[in-house]
PDB file of C-alpha atoms in Angstrom:
ATOM      1  CA  MET A   9       0.296  -0.253  -0.166  1.00  0.00           C
ATOM      2  CA  THR A  10       1.308   3.695  -1.133  1.00  0.00           C
ATOM      3  CA  THR A  11       0.539   6.730   0.922  1.00  0.00           C
ATOM      4  CA  VAL A  12      -0.038   9.424  -0.357  1.00  0.00           C
ATOM      5  CA  ARG A  13       1.228  12.580   1.229  1.00  0.00           C
ATOM      6  CA  SER A  14      -0.459  15.765   0.927  1.00  0.00           C
ATOM      7  CA  ASN A  15       1.787  18.908   1.107  1.00  0.00           C
ATOM      8  CA  SER A  16      -0.681  21.439   2.085  1.00  0.00           C
ATOM      9  CA  GLY A  17       0.052  20.618   5.670  1.00  0.00           C
ATOM     10  CA  ASN A  18       3.752  20.613   5.454  1.00  0.00           C
ATOM     11  CA  ARG A  19       5.357  23.825   5.689  1.00  0.00           C
ATOM     12  CA  GLU A  20       8.995  24.329   5.116  1.00  0.00           C
ATOM     13  CA  PRO A  21      10.061  25.702   8.437  1.00  0.00           C
ATOM     14  CA  GLY A  22      11.907  28.628   7.319  1.00  0.00           C
ATOM     15  CA  SER A  23       9.326  30.621   5.248  1.00  0.00           C
ATOM     16  CA  THR A  24       7.591  30.862   7.564  1.00  0.00           C
ATOM     17  CA  ILE A  25      10.295  33.328   9.999  1.00  0.00           C
ATOM     18  CA  SER A  26      11.528  33.927   6.166  1.00  0.00           C
ATOM     19  CA  LYS A  27       8.165  35.949   5.717  1.00  0.00           C
ATOM     20  CA  ARG A  28       7.920  37.687   9.453  1.00  0.00           C
ATOM     21  CA  LEU A  29      11.568  39.073   9.129  1.00  0.00           C
ATOM     22  CA  TYR A  30      10.675  40.300   5.524  1.00  0.00           C
ATOM     23  CA  LEU A  31       7.767  42.163   7.002  1.00  0.00           C
ATOM     24  CA  GLY A  32       9.814  42.756   9.812  1.00  0.00           C
ATOM     25  CA  LEU A  33      12.292  44.821   7.654  1.00  0.00           C
ATOM     26  CA  ILE A  34       9.320  46.506   5.320  1.00  0.00           C
ATOM     27  CA  ALA A  35       7.958  48.072   8.911  1.00  0.00           C
ATOM     28  CA  VAL A  36      11.204  49.139   9.982  1.00  0.00           C
ATOM     29  CA  PHE A  37      12.197  50.719   6.612  1.00  0.00           C
ATOM     30  CA  PHE A  38       8.556  52.366   6.392  1.00  0.00           C
ATOM     31  CA  ILE A  39       8.888  53.253  10.367  1.00  0.00           C
ATOM     32  CA  GLY A  40      12.380  54.628   8.619  1.00  0.00           C
ATOM     33  CA  THR A  41      11.542  56.536   6.036  1.00  0.00           C
ATOM     34  CA  PHE A  42       8.850  57.992   7.995  1.00  0.00           C
ATOM     35  CA  SER A  43      10.679  58.850  10.813  1.00  0.00           C
ATOM     36  CA  LEU A  44      13.447  60.955   9.203  1.00  0.00           C
ATOM     37  CA  TYR A  45      10.358  62.467   6.676  1.00  0.00           C
ATOM     38  CA  GLY A  46       9.415  63.832   9.985  1.00  0.00           C
ATOM     39  CA  TYR A  47      12.777  65.055  11.349  1.00  0.00           C
ATOM     40  CA  TRP A  48      13.313  66.778   8.083  1.00  0.00           C
ATOM     41  CA  LEU A  49       9.987  68.386   8.121  1.00  0.00           C
ATOM     42  CA  SER A  50      10.605  69.813  11.665  1.00  0.00           C
ATOM     43  CA  GLN A  51      14.061  70.802  11.127  1.00  0.00           C
ATOM     44  CA  SER A  52      12.818  72.602   7.518  1.00  0.00           C
ATOM     45  CA  ARG A  53       9.651  74.082   9.762  1.00  0.00           C
ATOM     46  CA  ALA A  54      12.624  75.451  11.978  1.00  0.00           C
ATOM     47  CA  GLN A  55      14.753  76.589   9.218  1.00  0.00           C
ATOM     48  CA  LEU A  56      11.784  78.886   7.644  1.00  0.00           C
ATOM     49  CA  MET A  57      10.610  79.706  10.951  1.00  0.00           C
ATOM     50  CA  LEU A  58      13.805  81.355  11.739  1.00  0.00           C
ATOM     51  CA  LYS A  59      14.370  82.668   8.323  1.00  0.00           C
ATOM     52  CA  ALA A  60      10.995  84.679   8.991  1.00  0.00           C
ATOM     53  CA  GLU A  61      12.072  85.995  12.109  1.00  0.00           C
ATOM     54  CA  THR A  62      14.875  87.325  10.200  1.00  0.00           C
ATOM     55  CA  ASP A  63      13.317  88.421   7.859  1.00  0.00           C
ATOM     56  CA  ALA A  64      10.991  90.469   9.428  1.00  0.00           C
ATOM     57  CA  ASN A  65      13.109  92.060  11.986  1.00  0.00           C
ATOM     58  CA  ASN A  66      15.593  93.485   8.774  1.00  0.00           C
ATOM     59  CA  LEU A  67      11.875  94.740   7.244  1.00  0.00           C
ATOM     60  CA  ALA A  68      11.082  95.634  10.964  1.00  0.00           C
ATOM     61  CA  TRP A  69      14.771  97.176  10.913  1.00  0.00           C
ATOM     62  CA  VAL A  70      14.375  99.194   7.955  1.00  0.00           C
ATOM     63  CA  LEU A  71      10.602 100.427   8.469  1.00  0.00           C
ATOM     64  CA  GLU A  72      12.175 102.014  11.930  1.00  0.00           C
ATOM     65  CA  ASP A  73      14.933 103.323  10.332  1.00  0.00           C
ATOM     66  CA  HIS A  74      12.555 104.914   7.470  1.00  0.00           C
ATOM     67  CA  LEU A  75      10.305 106.476  10.136  1.00  0.00           C
ATOM     68  CA  GLU A  76      13.167 107.630  12.158  1.00  0.00           C
ATOM     69  CA  THR A  77      15.108 109.500   9.657  1.00  0.00           C
ATOM     70  CA  THR A  78      11.007 111.199   7.980  1.00  0.00           C
ATOM     71  CA  LEU A  79      10.855 112.027  11.558  1.00  0.00           C
ATOM     72  CA  ARG A  80      13.731 113.786  11.768  1.00  0.00           C
ATOM     73  CA  ARG A  81      13.190 115.546   8.011  1.00  0.00           C
ATOM     74  CA  VAL A  82       9.515 116.315   9.472  1.00  0.00           C
ATOM     75  CA  ASP A  83      10.639 118.017  12.567  1.00  0.00           C
ATOM     76  CA  ALA A  84      12.956 119.583  11.400  1.00  0.00           C
ATOM     77  CA  ASP A  85      10.897 121.205   8.221  1.00  0.00           C
ATOM     78  CA  LEU A  86       8.763 122.030  11.485  1.00  0.00           C
ATOM     79  CA  ALA A  87      11.509 124.079  13.350  1.00  0.00           C
ATOM     80  CA  GLN A  88      12.400 125.945  10.164  1.00  0.00           C
ATOM     81  CA  ILE A  89       8.738 126.697   9.651  1.00  0.00           C
ATOM     82  CA  ALA A  90       8.389 127.626  13.430  1.00  0.00           C
ATOM     83  CA  GLY A  91      11.710 130.169  12.974  1.00  0.00           C
ATOM     84  CA  ARG A  92      10.464 131.555   9.996  1.00  0.00           C
ATOM     85  CA  ALA A  93       6.762 132.306  11.930  1.00  0.00           C
ATOM     86  CA  VAL A  94       8.692 133.718  14.724  1.00  0.00           C
ATOM     87  CA  GLU A  95      11.452 135.699  12.532  1.00  0.00           C
ATOM     88  CA  GLU A  96       8.431 137.301  10.499  1.00  0.00           C
ATOM     89  CA  ARG A  97       5.631 137.722  13.848  1.00  0.00           C
ATOM     90  CA  ILE A  98       3.156 136.405  12.406  1.00  0.00           C
ATOM     91  CA  ASN A  99       0.023 137.994  12.592  1.00  0.00           C
ATOM     92  CA  LEU A 100      -3.185 136.400  14.666  1.00  0.00           C
ATOM     93  CA  ARG A 101      -4.766 137.075  11.581  1.00  0.00           C
ATOM     94  CA  GLN A 102      -4.067 135.769   7.590  1.00  0.00           C
ATOM     95  CA  ASN A 103      -2.102 138.044   5.756  1.00  0.00           C
ATOM     96  CA  GLU A 104      -3.359 137.616   2.442  1.00  0.00           C
ATOM     97  CA  GLY A 105       0.089 139.665   1.092  1.00  0.00           C
ATOM     98  CA  ARG A 106       2.225 137.048   2.842  1.00  0.00           C
ATOM     99  CA  ARG A 107      -0.104 134.106   1.896  1.00  0.00           C
ATOM    100  CA  PRO A 108       2.043 133.331  -1.353  1.00  0.00           C
ATOM    101  CA  GLY A 109       5.417 133.476   0.026  1.00  0.00           C
ATOM    102  CA  TRP A 110       4.253 131.096   2.680  1.00  0.00           C
ATOM    103  CA  THR A 111       2.459 128.954   0.470  1.00  0.00           C
ATOM    104  CA  ASN A 112       6.100 128.516  -1.994  1.00  0.00           C
ATOM    105  CA  PHE A 113       7.730 128.005   1.075  1.00  0.00           C
ATOM    106  CA  LEU A 114       5.511 125.119   2.527  1.00  0.00           C
ATOM    107  CA  ALA A 115       5.788 123.911  -0.807  1.00  0.00           C
ATOM    108  CA  SER A 116       8.668 123.938  -1.546  1.00  0.00           C
ATOM    109  CA  LEU A 117       9.502 121.845   1.956  1.00  0.00           C
ATOM    110  CA  ARG A 118       6.415 119.161   0.973  1.00  0.00           C
ATOM    111  CA  VAL A 119       8.230 118.941  -2.298  1.00  0.00           C
ATOM    112  CA  LYS A 120      11.141 117.387  -0.767  1.00  0.00           C
ATOM    113  CA  LEU A 121       9.564 114.957   1.934  1.00  0.00           C
ATOM    114  CA  PRO A 122       7.404 112.668  -0.518  1.00  0.00           C
ATOM    115  CA  GLU A 123       6.145 110.953   3.043  1.00  0.00           C
ATOM    116  CA  VAL A 124       4.186 114.492   4.074  1.00  0.00           C
ATOM    117  CA  SER A 125       0.873 115.540   2.198  1.00  0.00           C
ATOM    118  CA  VAL A 126       0.225 119.107   3.233  1.00  0.00           C
ATOM    119  CA  TYR A 127       2.419 121.321   5.247  1.00  0.00           C
ATOM    120  CA  ALA A 128      -0.061 124.083   7.458  1.00  0.00           C
ATOM    121  CA  PHE A 129       0.020 126.801   9.398  1.00  0.00           C
ATOM    122  CA  PHE A 130      -2.791 127.088  12.003  1.00  0.00           C
ATOM    123  CA  GLY A 131      -3.100 130.808  13.846  1.00  0.00           C
ATOM    124  CA  PRO A 132      -3.863 130.343  17.820  1.00  0.00           C
ATOM    125  CA  SER A 133      -7.627 129.795  17.389  1.00  0.00           C
ATOM    126  CA  GLY A 134      -6.948 127.191  15.048  1.00  0.00           C
ATOM    127  CA  ASP A 135      -7.536 128.575  11.752  1.00  0.00           C
ATOM    128  CA  LEU A 136      -6.014 127.364   8.782  1.00  0.00           C
ATOM    129  CA  LEU A 137      -3.315 130.563   7.587  1.00  0.00           C
ATOM    130  CA  TYR A 138      -1.323 129.192   5.494  1.00  0.00           C
ATOM    131  CA  ALA A 139      -0.430 125.399   3.527  1.00  0.00           C
ATOM    132  CA  SER A 140       1.805 124.027   1.266  1.00  0.00           C
ATOM    133  CA  ASP A 141      -1.279 123.676  -1.415  1.00  0.00           C
ATOM    134  CA  SER A 142      -3.045 126.935  -1.925  1.00  0.00           C
ATOM    135  CA  LYS A 143      -6.117 124.752  -3.577  1.00  0.00           C
ATOM    136  CA  ILE A 144      -7.177 123.881   0.379  1.00  0.00           C
ATOM    137  CA  SER A 145      -9.957 125.424   1.715  1.00  0.00           C
ATOM    138  CA  PRO A 146      -9.858 127.279   5.478  1.00  0.00           C
ATOM    139  CA  PHE A 147     -10.557 125.090   7.983  1.00  0.00           C
ATOM    140  CA  ASN A 148     -10.204 125.387  12.313  1.00  0.00           C
ATOM    141  CA  VAL A 149      -8.605 122.247  14.215  1.00  0.00           C
ATOM    142  CA  ALA A 150      -8.990 123.795  17.243  1.00  0.00           C
ATOM    143  CA  ASP A 151     -11.440 120.648  18.623  1.00  0.00           C
ATOM    144  CA  ARG A 152      -8.407 118.702  17.812  1.00  0.00           C
ATOM    145  CA  GLN A 153      -5.943 117.070  20.436  1.00  0.00           C
ATOM    146  CA  HIS A 154      -2.730 117.201  18.613  1.00  0.00           C
ATOM    147  CA  PHE A 155      -3.752 121.211  18.234  1.00  0.00           C
ATOM    148  CA  LYS A 156      -5.108 121.118  21.320  1.00  0.00           C
ATOM    149  CA  THR A 157      -1.645 119.612  22.773  1.00  0.00           C
ATOM    150  CA  SER A 158       0.443 121.777  20.915  1.00  0.00           C
ATOM    151  CA  ARG A 159      -1.159 125.355  22.189  1.00  0.00           C
ATOM    152  CA  ASP A 160      -1.676 124.432  25.918  1.00  0.00           C
ATOM    153  CA  SER A 161       2.294 122.845  26.207  1.00  0.00           C
ATOM    154  CA  THR A 162       5.531 125.092  26.853  1.00  0.00           C
ATOM    155  CA  SER A 163       7.301 121.928  25.475  1.00  0.00           C
ATOM    156  CA  GLU A 164       8.931 122.667  21.947  1.00  0.00           C
ATOM    157  CA  GLY A 165       9.039 118.750  20.838  1.00  0.00           C
ATOM    158  CA  LEU A 166       6.531 117.728  18.529  1.00  0.00           C
ATOM    159  CA  VAL A 167       3.262 116.082  19.487  1.00  0.00           C
ATOM    160  CA  PHE A 168       1.275 113.460  17.122  1.00  0.00           C
ATOM    161  CA  SER A 169      -2.704 112.942  16.841  1.00  0.00           C
ATOM    162  CA  ASP A 170      -4.190 109.425  16.652  1.00  0.00           C
ATOM    163  CA  VAL A 171      -5.298 108.406  13.355  1.00  0.00           C
ATOM    164  CA  ILE A 172      -7.473 110.855  11.692  1.00  0.00           C
ATOM    165  CA  ILE A 173      -9.627 112.133   8.843  1.00  0.00           C
ATOM    166  CA  SER A 174      -7.603 114.709   7.832  1.00  0.00           C
ATOM    167  CA  ARG A 175      -9.886 118.142   6.477  1.00  0.00           C
ATOM    168  CA  SER A 176      -6.802 118.919   4.394  1.00  0.00           C
ATOM    169  CA  LYS A 177      -6.703 115.700   1.798  1.00  0.00           C
ATOM    170  CA  GLU A 178     -10.692 113.626   3.681  1.00  0.00           C
ATOM    171  CA  GLU A 179      -8.122 110.706   3.423  1.00  0.00           C
ATOM    172  CA  GLN A 180      -6.594 108.697   6.876  1.00  0.00           C
ATOM    173  CA  SER A 181      -3.765 110.667   8.322  1.00  0.00           C
ATOM    174  CA  ILE A 182      -1.473 110.914  11.641  1.00  0.00           C
ATOM    175  CA  SER A 183      -0.735 114.959  11.916  1.00  0.00           C
ATOM    176  CA  VAL A 184       2.504 115.692  13.196  1.00  0.00           C
ATOM    177  CA  ALA A 185       2.661 119.309  15.406  1.00  0.00           C
ATOM    178  CA  ARG A 186       4.515 121.512  16.813  1.00  0.00           C
ATOM    179  CA  GLY A 187       3.563 125.233  19.086  1.00  0.00           C
ATOM    180  CA  VAL A 188       5.315 128.261  17.746  1.00  0.00           C
ATOM    181  CA  ARG A 189       6.030 130.683  20.485  1.00  0.00           C
ATOM    182  CA  ASP A 190       7.272 133.831  20.243  1.00  0.00           C
ATOM    183  CA  GLU A 191      10.073 134.931  22.280  1.00  0.00           C
ATOM    184  CA  ARG A 192       7.878 135.861  25.586  1.00  0.00           C
ATOM    185  CA  GLY A 193       5.835 132.365  25.329  1.00  0.00           C
ATOM    186  CA  ASN A 194       3.133 133.637  23.601  1.00  0.00           C
ATOM    187  CA  PHE A 195       1.543 131.268  20.996  1.00  0.00           C
ATOM    188  CA  LEU A 196       1.243 131.543  17.768  1.00  0.00           C
ATOM    189  CA  GLY A 197       0.074 128.179  16.430  1.00  0.00           C
TER     190      GLY A 197
END
């Protein structure tokens, strides 16, 4: 009698180990690959964050430098305007005869500094006396805080407004003012 053996129940002992080893190696490969990819992503993110911080700091430095330069020029221009006003003993009321000279003087300062939309001189009551743009209609700023601060303070420093709607150009702006006083301390504008 012959016995037939079936191979279905018999497996080679090494085949199960080989499959497990093969699956284990594949799993290690994928885990290693994903770990390296995760590390690469985190390093890339860290580098991008560092670059963004550096770029932001550089941009802030440039803007700060530009703003500081602009404010120094505005301060110098306002000091020059104040000096001329005291020199000419500017009247408390607008003098039509002086208007073209003042308009040209203020316009010449304005041309040199494009960040400034208008230079203006207001009398002690807040009425517009002279402006760098001759087309600006007269208006009053006595109700504006920056004017009140300039009028009421004895300091010669700059005074900044909040963001306001400019009455001369009807657009958002920040006014920079300097109180002008004669040698006796009288407020001229």
